[in-house]
Each structure stands twice: as structure tokens, then as C-alpha cells.
Amino acid sequence: MAAAKYLPPEDQFLCSICLDVFTDPVTTSCGHNFCKNCINAHWNTNDQCLCPMCKKVFTTRPELHVNTFISEMVAQFRQSAQSKTSSSSSSSEQVSAESVEESKPGEVPCDVCTGTKLKALKSCLVCLASYCQTHLEPHLTASRLKRHQLIDPVQNLEGRMCTKHDKPLELFCKTNQTGVCILCIVLDHKMHDVVPLKEEYEEKKAKLEAEIQQMIQTRQQKIQEIKNSVELSEKDADKEKAEGVQVFTSLKESVERDLNELIKTIEEKRRATQKQAEAFIEELGQEISELMRRSTEVEQLSHHEDHLHLLQSVQSLNTHHPPPTKDWTEISIHPSYEGTAVRAVAQLEEALNKKIRQVLEAELKRVQQYAVDVTLDPNTAQAELILSDDGKQVRHDKVMKILPDNPERFSFSACVLGKQHFSSGKFYYEVQVKRKTEWYFGVAKESINRKGQITLGPAEGFWTVGLKNGNEYKAAAGPSVTLSLRSHPQKVGVFVDYDEGLVSFYDTDSAALIHTYTGCSFTEKLFPFLYPGPHYGNRNSAPLIISPVGEN
């Protein structure tokens, strides 16, 4: 116990190789002490057996035995140091008993432990080693080791050393964006902007936290935006549902009303026919009764033998009291119900068409509120096209102009794009097609092929409708779809809902829907697209005109 009370300075119990408290201490013939594993590892990695302290060379490798006295002194030192560190140092408080456990996969093991590797509690940037609870004690008690920089255990400590100067990477070069040591700033990074690692870390940390907060805020805003969109969608759905219910209820009531009117008309005709027939039957019955009475009178006269009196009586009867009868030859009952249902259906059709026209006009007005001012881009126009000065009209000319072949220009197909582009929301524009026999227009994505002959279709980045041969309306859906229109449009409206993936075309005169592309996936800018068709002499020479919305 006295030995424990008067322990020598702790530096005497540190191995000069591992700088840790001796483990199985051995003494060489020159009088220096080392851990048995440390000195053996030192000799195994060198060509000569020499003392690391005094550099004495041994001709033959000495046989080493554990120094029992020093081993006991080390054990007493460990016990004393452990009792001190468990009660005084805040750093020692972190070295809890539960931390003395075997290293698991993914955890940093102690570099000093032999056999079973315990979990490291700290790594030393000076020693470039990681220590468990037991082997960390010298760094917490030895005065010269307390100056070492301890950090939470990490792998690959060699990566924290400057490979050129073998010094810790304690600084950061902002110029080269790399860690440097104290010698680097004198030799290789002399005029560079160098700051302590902690300062750079704090700056990067603050920047990263700001970026993360910004990302969180952006996503919270997106969540709110999505919620608002859902709420707006609910309102729009309720509104559309209410309008739909109102329209179809009105149509249903109109159909039921016309059906009831039809039944009422037929019933009135049936009752009138029945009443007329009953009147005729009653009148005929009266005539029959009168004729039977006369027949009785004639029969009574036939019993007289005076034939002259009989003739005079009959003649007087016919002359002064003719029978109350009329000619029924041309009289008949022919009830006519033919055409009643047809006329009712025609009236219903007229009413329905009126109601449908009201719905279509309301829909057209709804999309027209997204009207945009479109002008044509001369930098995209093919060389055979002629644009008006205001950029609102385009027609084809047989003369090929000499123009710069810039990347935006169509080189072969006589097409042109609008200057405006759209990558979100809704937009609408109208094109006048009077006196045209061929045309195509709609929208196109930015990355379409503009060189050589092009093919229209969604797969190629075009969403269009058009006219061919004067009366064939087509949707260039790849393959094309023939459109059946009741009338020839004089002006066509183009509506795009970018986010919904929808492109619709309207006959603005009749407010009829011509065609709709649905389920489109737009990922880049969309431009208005026009193809006026070739110039056939006087035929199809009229221009396509981008018209003010709502102007007839």
C-alpha cells in the first residue's frame, strides 16, 4: 500500500513506442522498458534489432521476459489513475462503465487492445490511434499527453494527416478547398486564404443548415401549394358537378316536359276522335229511330185496300215530311297521329341544341379568359414564309429567301413558332383560317426537330389539328385522326393546360369542341406552332392570322 501512496511520475509507466501505459512490460539489456508486443512489432518491421531509445544494436534478437516489478507498479498506477479519473475529470465522466464493451461491426475498435478489441471511446489526432476506456487513461492523466487533441472515435486516422509533411490537418485552404497542415500554409499555400478547420466547419455548417432550412421551407410551401391545389380542385369539382347537374337536370326536365306534351297532344286527339264518333253514332241512331217510325207508318198504310189513297198518303209523307237523314257516304273518322312524335322530337332537338350551345359558349368563355398575346418569331420562320410586320400573320411564298440558318429556324418544312413560351399554367390563343384549304397549328415543345422534313405528332413534340384538301379535318395524333365537323371553322381557338397535360381546339363561331389531346406529359417549354400550308396559285394563298380573342 505504501508503494501505491508514493507512486513515481506517470510518465515512467508509458511505453515510448505506443505512448500508452505498459502492457506486459519487458526490459532490454540496455535498461529500457517497452510493451512486449510493441518492441516485438518494432523489431519485426526493421532489418536490425536496435533499441528505439538509445539505438543500441543487438547482434542477436534478445529473448524478452515480462518485468514483474514494473508490471506490478503499472497495475497499482492503473488502479490509482482509475480512481482519480472516475471522480474528478469531466472527460472521465464520459468514460462510463457501460462504454467498456467489445467493439461491434461498424464501431471503431481500440488500436492498443490485444486479443479481443474493445470499443474505442476517443481517437487521438497526435498519436493517430483510438483508445478504449483502459488505454485512454494516460491521455487523461499524463501531463504531456493531456495536450493531445482527442476527438470522438473515427476510422482512418491516417487520412487526417498531411501526406506531404506528416502533420495533422488542422487548417482549411479556402482557395483550394482542401485541408492543410501548419507547414502547408508556409510552403505550398503561402498566399492562400487559410482558416482554422473549426471556423470553416462552422461556416459550412451554418450554410448547410440554412440550405436545409430553405429546402424545408420550400417543401412546406409546396405542401401548402398542393393543399391549396387540392382545395381549389375540390371547389372546381363541386362547381363543375353543380353546373353539370343543373344542365342535365334542365335537359331531363325539358325531355320530360316534351314527353308529357306529346302524350297530352295524343290524348286530346284521341278524346276528340272518340267524342266525334259518339256524336255520329248518336245522330245515326236518331235517324234509324225516325226511319223505323216511318217504316211502321208505311206498314199501317199497307192494310188499306184503296190503293189510290195509299199512293197519295205515301207521296204526301215524302213531300211534306221528308225523312231527317243526311248523306253519310263521305263521312268517316280517320284519326291521324302520324308525325306527332317526330315534330315533338324536332322541337326537343331544337331546345337541346339551344341548351348545348349555351353550355359550349360558357366553356369557350371560360378558356378565353386565359388568352395571351402571341406574336410570331421571324428567327424560327422557314425561308419560304412571309410574316407581317406586326408578327400576327404568316403565309407561304414560292420564293426562297436567303436567311441565316440559325439553330432555331426550320430549314425545310414551312413552319414558324411564336416568340412566347410557356412552362406552367394555362394559355389560349385564336387563329383565323378564312379562305384556307390547308393548314396545321397548335403547340410544339422546344426540343422539336427543326432541320429537314418534320413529322407532326405528340411523339415528335407537336400537338396540332389541321385541314387538308379543303374539307378533310385531321388531328395529327400520329397516326392522324379524321375529325367530323358540322361546319367549316373560320377561326380556331387553341387552349393549353400545361399542368393538366391537356390541349384543346375550338370552333369559335359555333363554340364547338374540335379535338382534345389528354394525358400529355409536358416537361419543357411549349411554343405556339403554325404551318400555313403550301401556296397553290390563288388557292390557299390567304394567311393564317393570329386574331384578338373574341373578335369576329
Coordinates of C-alpha atoms in Angstrom, one line a residue:
M1 CA 0.0 0.0 0.0
A2 CA 3.0 2.3 0.6
A3 CA 4.0 1.8 -2.9
A4 CA 0.7 2.9 -4.1
K5 CA 0.9 6.0 -1.9
Y6 CA 4.3 7.1 -3.3
L7 CA 3.9 6.2 -7.0
P8 CA 6.5 7.6 -9.3
P9 CA 5.5 10.1 -12.0
E10 CA 3.1 8.7 -14.5
D11 CA 5.5 9.3 -17.5
Q12 CA 7.7 6.4 -16.2
F13 CA 4.8 3.9 -17.0
L14 CA 4.4 5.0 -20.6
C15 CA 5.8 2.9 -23.5
S16 CA 7.9 5.1 -25.7
I17 CA 6.5 3.3 -28.8
C18 CA 2.7 3.3 -28.2
L19 CA 2.9 6.2 -25.7
D20 CA 0.4 4.3 -23.6
V21 CA 0.7 2.6 -20.2
F22 CA 2.8 -0.5 -20.3
T23 CA 1.0 -3.7 -21.2
D24 CA 3.2 -6.8 -20.4
P25 CA 6.3 -4.6 -19.8
V26 CA 9.7 -6.1 -20.8
T27 CA 13.2 -4.7 -20.2
T28 CA 16.0 -4.8 -22.8
S29 CA 19.7 -5.4 -21.8
C30 CA 20.3 -1.7 -22.3
G31 CA 17.9 -1.0 -19.5
H32 CA 14.9 0.5 -21.4
N33 CA 11.3 -0.7 -21.0
F34 CA 8.6 -1.4 -23.6
C35 CA 5.4 -3.2 -24.1
K36 CA 6.2 -6.7 -25.2
N37 CA 4.0 -6.5 -28.3
C38 CA 5.4 -3.0 -29.2
I39 CA 9.0 -4.0 -29.2
N40 CA 8.4 -7.2 -31.0
A41 CA 6.4 -5.4 -33.6
H42 CA 9.2 -2.8 -33.9
W43 CA 11.8 -5.4 -34.5
N44 CA 9.6 -7.3 -36.9
T45 CA 9.3 -4.3 -39.2
N46 CA 13.0 -3.4 -39.1
D47 CA 16.1 -5.1 -40.6
Q48 CA 18.1 -4.6 -37.4
C49 CA 17.3 -5.3 -33.7
L50 CA 18.0 -2.0 -32.1
C51 CA 16.7 -0.1 -29.1
P52 CA 14.2 2.6 -30.1
M53 CA 15.5 4.8 -27.2
C54 CA 19.3 4.5 -27.3
K55 CA 19.7 3.0 -30.8
K56 CA 21.9 0.1 -29.4
V57 CA 22.1 -2.7 -31.9
F58 CA 21.7 -6.3 -30.8
T59 CA 23.6 -8.8 -32.9
T60 CA 21.0 -11.5 -32.0
R61 CA 17.4 -10.9 -31.1
P62 CA 17.2 -10.9 -27.3
E63 CA 14.8 -13.2 -25.5
L64 CA 12.4 -11.0 -23.7
H65 CA 10.7 -11.7 -20.3
V66 CA 8.0 -9.7 -18.6
N67 CA 9.4 -7.4 -15.8
T68 CA 7.4 -8.5 -12.8
F69 CA 8.2 -5.5 -10.7
I70 CA 7.3 -2.9 -13.3
S71 CA 4.2 -4.9 -14.2
E72 CA 3.0 -4.7 -10.5
M73 CA 3.8 -1.0 -10.4
V74 CA 1.8 -0.4 -13.6
A75 CA -1.1 -2.3 -12.1
Q76 CA -1.1 -0.1 -9.0
F77 CA -0.8 3.0 -11.2
R78 CA -3.8 1.9 -13.3
Q79 CA -5.9 1.4 -10.1
S80 CA -4.9 4.8 -8.7
A81 CA -5.4 6.6 -12.1
Q82 CA -8.8 4.9 -12.5
S83 CA -10.0 6.1 -9.1
K84 CA -8.9 9.7 -9.8
T85 CA -10.4 9.9 -13.2
S86 CA -13.8 8.4 -12.0
S87 CA -14.3 11.3 -9.5
S88 CA -12.6 14.5 -10.8
S89 CA -12.4 14.9 -14.6
S90 CA -15.3 15.8 -16.8
S91 CA -13.7 13.9 -19.5
S92 CA -13.5 10.9 -17.2
E93 CA -17.2 11.2 -16.6
Q94 CA -17.8 10.4 -20.2
V95 CA -15.8 7.2 -19.8
S96 CA -18.6 5.2 -18.2
A97 CA -18.6 1.6 -17.3
E98 CA -21.2 0.8 -19.9
S99 CA -18.7 2.0 -22.6
V100 CA -16.3 -0.8 -21.7
E101 CA -17.7 -3.3 -24.2
E102 CA -16.5 -5.3 -27.1
S103 CA -16.3 -3.5 -30.5
K104 CA -19.1 -4.4 -32.8
P105 CA -19.1 -4.2 -36.7
G106 CA -19.2 -0.6 -37.8
E107 CA -17.8 0.7 -34.5
V108 CA -14.2 1.9 -34.0
P109 CA -12.1 -0.6 -32.1
C110 CA -9.2 0.2 -29.7
D111 CA -5.9 0.1 -31.5
V112 CA -3.9 -1.0 -28.4
C113 CA -6.1 -3.9 -27.2
T114 CA -4.6 -7.3 -27.9
G115 CA -6.9 -10.2 -28.4
T116 CA -10.5 -9.0 -28.0
K117 CA -10.8 -5.5 -29.3
L118 CA -12.8 -3.2 -27.0
K119 CA -14.9 -0.3 -28.3
A120 CA -12.9 3.0 -28.6
L121 CA -14.1 6.0 -26.7
K122 CA -11.7 8.6 -28.2
S123 CA -9.3 9.0 -31.1
C124 CA -6.1 11.0 -30.8
L125 CA -5.1 13.2 -33.7
V126 CA -1.5 13.3 -32.4
C127 CA -1.0 9.6 -31.8
L128 CA -3.2 8.7 -34.7
A129 CA -4.7 5.9 -32.6
S130 CA -8.1 5.1 -31.0
Y131 CA -8.4 4.1 -27.4
C132 CA -10.8 2.2 -25.2
Q133 CA -11.5 3.1 -21.6
T134 CA -8.5 1.5 -20.2
H135 CA -6.0 2.6 -22.8
L136 CA -7.3 6.2 -22.8
E137 CA -6.3 6.8 -19.2
P138 CA -2.8 8.1 -19.9
H139 CA -4.3 10.8 -22.2
L140 CA -6.4 11.9 -19.3
T141 CA -3.7 11.8 -16.6
A142 CA -0.2 12.2 -18.1
S143 CA 0.7 15.9 -18.4
R144 CA 2.4 15.6 -21.8
L145 CA -0.5 13.5 -23.2
K146 CA -3.2 15.9 -22.0
R147 CA -2.0 18.3 -24.6
H148 CA -3.0 15.9 -27.4
Q149 CA -6.2 16.6 -29.3
L150 CA -8.9 14.0 -28.6
I151 CA -12.0 13.6 -30.8
D152 CA -14.9 11.2 -30.9
P153 CA -13.6 7.8 -32.3
V154 CA -13.2 7.8 -36.1
Q155 CA -11.9 5.3 -38.7
N156 CA -8.9 6.1 -41.0
L157 CA -7.0 8.5 -38.8
E158 CA -4.2 8.5 -41.3
G159 CA -6.5 10.4 -43.6
R160 CA -6.3 13.3 -41.1
M161 CA -2.6 13.6 -41.5
C162 CA -0.9 15.7 -44.2
T163 CA 0.7 13.1 -46.5
K164 CA 3.4 15.5 -47.5
H165 CA 4.5 16.9 -44.1
D166 CA 3.2 14.2 -41.7
K167 CA 1.4 16.8 -39.7
P168 CA -2.3 16.9 -38.6
L169 CA -4.7 18.7 -41.0
E170 CA -5.6 21.4 -38.6
L171 CA -6.4 24.2 -41.2
F172 CA -8.5 24.6 -44.3
C173 CA -7.4 26.3 -47.5
K174 CA -10.5 28.1 -48.9
T175 CA -8.6 28.8 -52.2
N176 CA -8.0 25.1 -53.0
Q177 CA -10.9 23.8 -50.8
T178 CA -8.8 21.3 -49.0
G179 CA -7.4 20.5 -45.5
V180 CA -3.8 21.6 -44.9
C181 CA -1.3 21.3 -42.0
I182 CA 0.7 24.1 -40.3
L183 CA 3.6 23.6 -42.8
C184 CA 1.4 23.7 -45.8
I185 CA 0.5 27.4 -45.2
V186 CA 4.2 28.3 -45.1
L187 CA 5.4 26.2 -48.1
D188 CA 2.6 25.3 -50.5
H189 CA -0.3 27.6 -49.6
K190 CA 1.6 30.8 -48.8
M191 CA -0.7 33.4 -50.3
H192 CA -3.9 31.4 -50.0
D193 CA -6.9 32.1 -47.8
V194 CA -6.4 29.7 -44.9
V195 CA -8.7 29.4 -41.8
P196 CA -8.9 27.0 -38.9
L197 CA -10.8 23.9 -39.6
K198 CA -13.3 24.7 -36.9
E199 CA -14.1 28.1 -38.4
E200 CA -14.6 26.6 -41.9
Y201 CA -16.7 23.8 -40.3
E202 CA -18.9 26.4 -38.5
E203 CA -19.3 28.4 -41.7
K204 CA -20.1 25.3 -43.8
K205 CA -22.4 24.0 -41.1
A206 CA -24.3 27.4 -40.9
K207 CA -24.6 27.4 -44.7
L208 CA -25.7 23.8 -44.8
E209 CA -28.3 24.4 -42.1
A210 CA -29.5 27.5 -44.0
E211 CA -29.8 25.4 -47.2
I212 CA -31.6 22.7 -45.3
Q213 CA -34.0 25.2 -43.7
Q214 CA -34.6 26.7 -47.1
M215 CA -35.3 23.2 -48.6
I216 CA -37.6 22.5 -45.7
Q217 CA -39.4 25.8 -46.2
T218 CA -39.6 25.2 -50.0
R219 CA -41.1 21.8 -49.3
Q220 CA -43.5 23.2 -46.7
Q221 CA -44.6 25.8 -49.3
K222 CA -45.0 23.0 -51.9
I223 CA -47.1 21.1 -49.4
Q224 CA -49.3 24.2 -48.8
E225 CA -49.4 24.7 -52.6
I226 CA -50.6 21.1 -53.1
K227 CA -53.2 21.5 -50.4
N228 CA -54.4 24.7 -52.0
S229 CA -54.5 23.0 -55.3
V230 CA -56.5 20.1 -53.8
E231 CA -58.8 22.6 -52.2
L232 CA -59.2 24.5 -55.4
S233 CA -59.7 21.2 -57.2
E234 CA -62.5 20.3 -54.8
K235 CA -64.1 23.7 -55.4
D236 CA -63.8 23.3 -59.1
A237 CA -65.1 19.8 -59.0
D238 CA -68.1 20.9 -56.9
K239 CA -68.7 23.8 -59.3
E240 CA -68.5 21.6 -62.4
K241 CA -70.7 19.0 -60.7
A242 CA -73.3 21.6 -59.8
E243 CA -73.2 23.0 -63.3
G244 CA -73.4 19.5 -64.8
V245 CA -76.3 18.6 -62.6
Q246 CA -78.1 21.9 -63.4
V247 CA -77.6 21.3 -67.2
F248 CA -78.6 17.7 -67.3
T249 CA -81.5 18.3 -64.9
S250 CA -82.7 21.1 -67.2
L251 CA -82.3 18.7 -70.2
K252 CA -84.1 16.0 -68.3
E253 CA -86.9 18.3 -67.4
S254 CA -87.1 19.5 -70.9
V255 CA -87.3 15.9 -72.2
E256 CA -89.9 15.0 -69.6
R257 CA -91.9 18.2 -70.4
D258 CA -91.9 17.5 -74.1
L259 CA -92.8 13.8 -73.5
N260 CA -95.7 14.9 -71.3
E261 CA -96.8 17.4 -74.0
L262 CA -96.6 14.7 -76.6
I263 CA -98.7 12.3 -74.5
K264 CA -101.2 15.2 -73.8
T265 CA -101.5 16.0 -77.5
I266 CA -102.1 12.4 -78.5
E267 CA -104.7 12.0 -75.7
E268 CA -106.5 15.2 -76.7
K269 CA -106.7 13.9 -80.3
R270 CA -107.9 10.5 -79.1
R271 CA -110.6 12.1 -76.9
A272 CA -111.7 14.4 -79.8
T273 CA -112.0 11.4 -82.1
Q274 CA -114.0 9.5 -79.6
K275 CA -116.3 12.4 -78.9
Q276 CA -116.8 12.9 -82.7
A277 CA -117.5 9.2 -83.1
E278 CA -120.1 9.2 -80.3
A279 CA -121.8 12.2 -81.9
F280 CA -122.0 10.5 -85.2
I281 CA -123.3 7.3 -83.6
E282 CA -126.0 9.2 -81.7
E283 CA -127.1 11.1 -84.8
L284 CA -127.2 7.8 -86.8
G285 CA -129.3 6.2 -84.0
Q286 CA -131.8 9.1 -84.2
E287 CA -132.1 8.7 -87.9
I288 CA -132.6 5.0 -87.5
S289 CA -135.4 5.6 -85.0
E290 CA -137.1 8.0 -87.3
L291 CA -136.8 5.6 -90.3
M292 CA -138.2 2.8 -88.2
R293 CA -141.2 5.0 -87.2
R294 CA -141.8 5.7 -90.9
S295 CA -141.5 2.1 -91.6
T296 CA -144.3 1.5 -89.2
E297 CA -146.5 4.1 -90.8
V298 CA -145.9 2.6 -94.2
E299 CA -146.8 -0.8 -92.8
Q300 CA -150.1 0.6 -91.5
L301 CA -151.0 2.1 -94.8
S302 CA -150.4 -1.2 -96.5
H303 CA -153.5 -2.6 -94.7
H304 CA -155.9 -0.2 -96.8
E305 CA -157.4 -1.7 -99.9
D306 CA -157.7 1.7 -101.5
H307 CA -154.6 1.9 -103.5
L308 CA -155.1 5.5 -104.7
H309 CA -155.3 6.6 -101.1
L310 CA -152.2 4.7 -100.3
L311 CA -150.2 6.3 -103.0
Q312 CA -151.5 9.8 -102.1
S313 CA -150.5 9.2 -98.4
V314 CA -147.0 8.0 -99.3
Q315 CA -146.5 10.9 -101.7
S316 CA -147.7 13.4 -99.1
L317 CA -145.4 11.8 -96.5
N318 CA -142.3 12.2 -98.6
T319 CA -143.2 15.6 -99.9
H320 CA -144.3 17.4 -96.7
H321 CA -142.4 15.3 -94.1
P322 CA -139.2 14.1 -95.7
P323 CA -137.0 11.7 -93.5
P324 CA -134.5 13.7 -91.4
T325 CA -131.4 12.0 -92.8
K326 CA -128.2 13.1 -94.5
D327 CA -125.7 11.5 -96.9
W328 CA -123.2 9.5 -94.8
T329 CA -121.2 8.4 -97.8
E330 CA -118.3 10.9 -97.4
I331 CA -118.4 10.9 -93.7
S332 CA -115.8 8.9 -91.8
I333 CA -113.4 9.0 -88.9
H334 CA -109.7 8.8 -89.7
P335 CA -107.7 9.9 -86.6
S336 CA -104.1 11.0 -87.6
Y337 CA -101.3 10.6 -85.1
E338 CA -98.6 10.4 -87.7
G339 CA -95.8 13.0 -87.3
T340 CA -96.8 13.9 -83.8
A341 CA -93.7 12.2 -82.2
V342 CA -91.4 13.4 -85.0
R343 CA -92.5 17.0 -84.5
A344 CA -92.0 16.7 -80.8
V345 CA -88.5 15.2 -81.2
A346 CA -87.7 18.1 -83.6
Q347 CA -88.8 20.6 -81.1
L348 CA -86.8 18.8 -78.4
E349 CA -83.7 18.7 -80.6
E350 CA -84.0 22.4 -81.1
A351 CA -84.3 23.0 -77.4
L352 CA -81.4 20.7 -76.6
N353 CA -79.2 22.3 -79.3
K354 CA -80.0 25.7 -77.7
K355 CA -79.1 24.4 -74.3
I356 CA -75.9 22.7 -75.6
R357 CA -74.9 25.9 -77.4
Q358 CA -75.3 27.7 -74.1
V359 CA -73.0 25.2 -72.4
L360 CA -70.4 25.3 -75.2
E361 CA -70.4 29.1 -75.2
A362 CA -69.9 29.1 -71.4
E363 CA -67.0 26.7 -71.8
L364 CA -65.4 28.7 -74.6
K365 CA -65.7 31.9 -72.5
R366 CA -64.0 30.0 -69.6
V367 CA -60.9 29.1 -71.6
Q368 CA -60.8 32.5 -73.4
Q369 CA -60.0 34.1 -70.0
Y370 CA -56.5 32.6 -70.4
A371 CA -55.9 34.5 -73.6
V372 CA -52.3 35.5 -74.3
D373 CA -50.8 37.9 -76.8
V374 CA -48.9 35.7 -79.4
T375 CA -46.5 37.1 -82.0
L376 CA -44.6 35.0 -84.5
D377 CA -40.8 34.7 -84.2
P378 CA -39.0 35.5 -87.5
N379 CA -35.9 33.8 -86.3
T380 CA -37.8 30.4 -86.5
A381 CA -39.6 31.1 -89.8
Q382 CA -38.7 28.9 -92.7
A383 CA -37.2 30.9 -95.7
E384 CA -40.4 30.5 -97.9
L385 CA -42.7 32.1 -95.3
I386 CA -43.7 35.7 -95.2
L387 CA -44.5 37.3 -91.9
S388 CA -46.4 40.5 -91.4
D389 CA -44.6 43.4 -89.7
D390 CA -46.6 43.0 -86.5
G391 CA -45.8 39.3 -86.4
K392 CA -49.5 38.4 -86.5
Q393 CA -49.8 36.9 -90.0
V394 CA -47.9 34.2 -91.9
R395 CA -48.4 32.9 -95.5
H396 CA -46.4 30.8 -97.8
D397 CA -44.5 32.1 -100.8
K398 CA -42.7 30.2 -103.6
V399 CA -39.6 32.4 -103.4
M400 CA -36.9 31.1 -101.1
K401 CA -35.3 34.0 -99.2
I402 CA -31.6 33.9 -98.1
L403 CA -31.7 33.8 -94.3
P404 CA -29.2 32.8 -91.6
D405 CA -29.5 29.1 -90.9
N406 CA -29.6 29.6 -87.1
P407 CA -30.5 26.6 -84.8
E408 CA -34.0 28.0 -84.1
R409 CA -35.0 28.2 -87.8
F410 CA -37.0 25.5 -89.7
S411 CA -34.8 24.6 -92.7
F412 CA -37.2 22.6 -94.8
S413 CA -40.8 22.5 -93.6
A414 CA -42.7 25.8 -93.9
C415 CA -43.3 26.3 -90.2
V416 CA -42.9 29.1 -87.6
L417 CA -43.1 29.3 -83.8
G418 CA -44.4 32.1 -81.6
K419 CA -42.0 34.2 -79.6
Q420 CA -43.8 33.5 -76.3
H421 CA -43.2 30.2 -74.5
F422 CA -45.0 28.6 -71.5
S423 CA -43.8 26.1 -68.9
S424 CA -46.7 26.1 -66.5
G425 CA -50.4 27.2 -66.1
K426 CA -52.9 27.8 -68.8
F427 CA -52.9 29.8 -72.0
Y428 CA -55.2 30.4 -75.1
Y429 CA -54.9 32.0 -78.5
E430 CA -57.0 32.1 -81.7
V431 CA -56.1 31.8 -85.4
Q432 CA -58.2 32.9 -88.3
V433 CA -58.4 30.3 -91.2
K434 CA -60.7 32.1 -93.7
R435 CA -60.2 31.2 -97.3
K436 CA -57.6 28.5 -96.4
T437 CA -57.6 25.0 -97.9
E438 CA -54.7 23.6 -96.0
W439 CA -53.2 24.4 -92.6
Y440 CA -52.0 22.9 -89.3
F441 CA -51.3 24.7 -86.0
G442 CA -51.2 24.1 -82.2
V443 CA -48.2 24.0 -79.9
A444 CA -44.8 22.4 -80.0
K445 CA -42.1 21.7 -77.4
E446 CA -38.7 23.5 -77.5
S447 CA -36.6 20.5 -78.5
I448 CA -38.5 19.6 -81.7
N449 CA -36.5 18.8 -84.8
R450 CA -36.3 21.9 -87.0
K451 CA -34.0 20.7 -89.7
G452 CA -35.1 18.6 -92.6
Q453 CA -38.6 17.3 -93.1
I454 CA -40.6 17.0 -89.9
T455 CA -43.4 14.7 -88.8
L456 CA -46.3 16.1 -86.8
G457 CA -47.4 14.1 -83.8
P458 CA -47.2 14.1 -79.9
A459 CA -44.3 11.6 -80.1
E460 CA -42.3 14.2 -82.1
G461 CA -43.3 17.0 -79.8
F462 CA -46.3 18.5 -81.8
W463 CA -49.9 18.8 -80.7
T464 CA -51.9 20.1 -83.7
V465 CA -55.1 19.9 -85.8
G466 CA -55.4 20.9 -89.4
L467 CA -57.2 20.9 -92.8
K468 CA -56.2 19.1 -96.0
N469 CA -57.8 19.2 -99.5
G470 CA -60.2 21.9 -98.5
N471 CA -62.6 19.7 -96.4
E472 CA -60.6 17.0 -94.6
Y473 CA -60.1 18.0 -90.9
K474 CA -57.4 16.0 -89.1
A475 CA -55.8 15.7 -85.7
A476 CA -52.1 14.9 -86.2
A477 CA -52.1 12.4 -83.4
G478 CA -49.6 10.0 -85.0
P479 CA -51.4 8.4 -86.8
S480 CA -53.8 11.1 -87.8
V481 CA -57.4 11.1 -86.7
T482 CA -60.2 12.2 -89.1
L483 CA -62.5 14.8 -87.4
S484 CA -66.2 15.1 -88.3
L485 CA -67.2 18.8 -88.1
R486 CA -70.7 20.1 -88.7
S487 CA -69.4 23.3 -90.2
H488 CA -66.1 24.7 -91.6
P489 CA -64.4 26.8 -88.8
Q490 CA -63.4 30.3 -89.7
K491 CA -61.5 30.8 -86.6
V492 CA -60.0 28.2 -84.3
G493 CA -59.0 28.6 -80.6
V494 CA -56.1 26.7 -79.0
F495 CA -56.2 26.1 -75.2
V496 CA -53.4 24.5 -73.2
D497 CA -53.4 23.4 -69.6
Y498 CA -49.7 22.7 -69.1
D499 CA -50.0 21.2 -65.6
E500 CA -53.1 19.1 -66.5
G501 CA -51.4 17.8 -69.8
L502 CA -54.3 19.0 -72.0
V503 CA -54.5 20.6 -75.4
S504 CA -58.0 21.5 -76.8
F505 CA -59.1 23.1 -80.1
Y506 CA -62.4 25.1 -80.5
D507 CA -64.5 26.4 -83.4
T508 CA -65.0 29.9 -82.0
D509 CA -68.1 30.6 -84.2
S510 CA -70.1 27.6 -83.1
A511 CA -68.2 27.2 -79.7
A512 CA -67.9 23.5 -80.6
L513 CA -65.0 21.4 -79.3
I514 CA -63.0 20.2 -82.4
H515 CA -60.5 17.9 -80.7
T516 CA -58.7 17.4 -77.3
Y517 CA -55.3 15.8 -76.5
T518 CA -55.4 14.4 -73.0
G519 CA -52.8 12.8 -70.7
C520 CA -49.9 14.8 -72.2
S521 CA -46.7 14.9 -70.2
F522 CA -45.1 18.3 -70.6
T523 CA -41.6 18.6 -69.2
E524 CA -40.2 21.6 -71.3
K525 CA -41.2 24.9 -72.8
L526 CA -44.2 25.0 -75.2
F527 CA -44.4 27.4 -78.1
P528 CA -47.3 28.3 -80.4
F529 CA -46.8 26.5 -83.7
L530 CA -48.2 27.4 -87.2
Y531 CA -48.0 25.8 -90.6
P532 CA -49.9 27.8 -93.2
G533 CA -49.7 25.1 -95.9
P534 CA -48.2 25.5 -99.4
H535 CA -49.1 28.2 -101.9
Y536 CA -51.2 26.7 -104.8
G537 CA -51.5 29.8 -107.0
N538 CA -54.6 31.6 -105.9
R539 CA -55.7 28.7 -103.8
N540 CA -54.6 28.6 -100.1
S541 CA -52.8 32.0 -100.6
A542 CA -54.6 33.6 -97.7
P543 CA -52.5 33.9 -94.5
L544 CA -53.1 32.4 -91.1
I545 CA -53.9 35.3 -88.8
I546 CA -53.4 35.4 -85.0
S547 CA -56.6 37.3 -84.1
P548 CA -57.6 39.2 -80.9
V549 CA -59.6 36.8 -78.8
G550 CA -63.4 37.2 -79.0
E551 CA -63.2 39.3 -82.2
N552 CA -65.5 38.1 -85.0

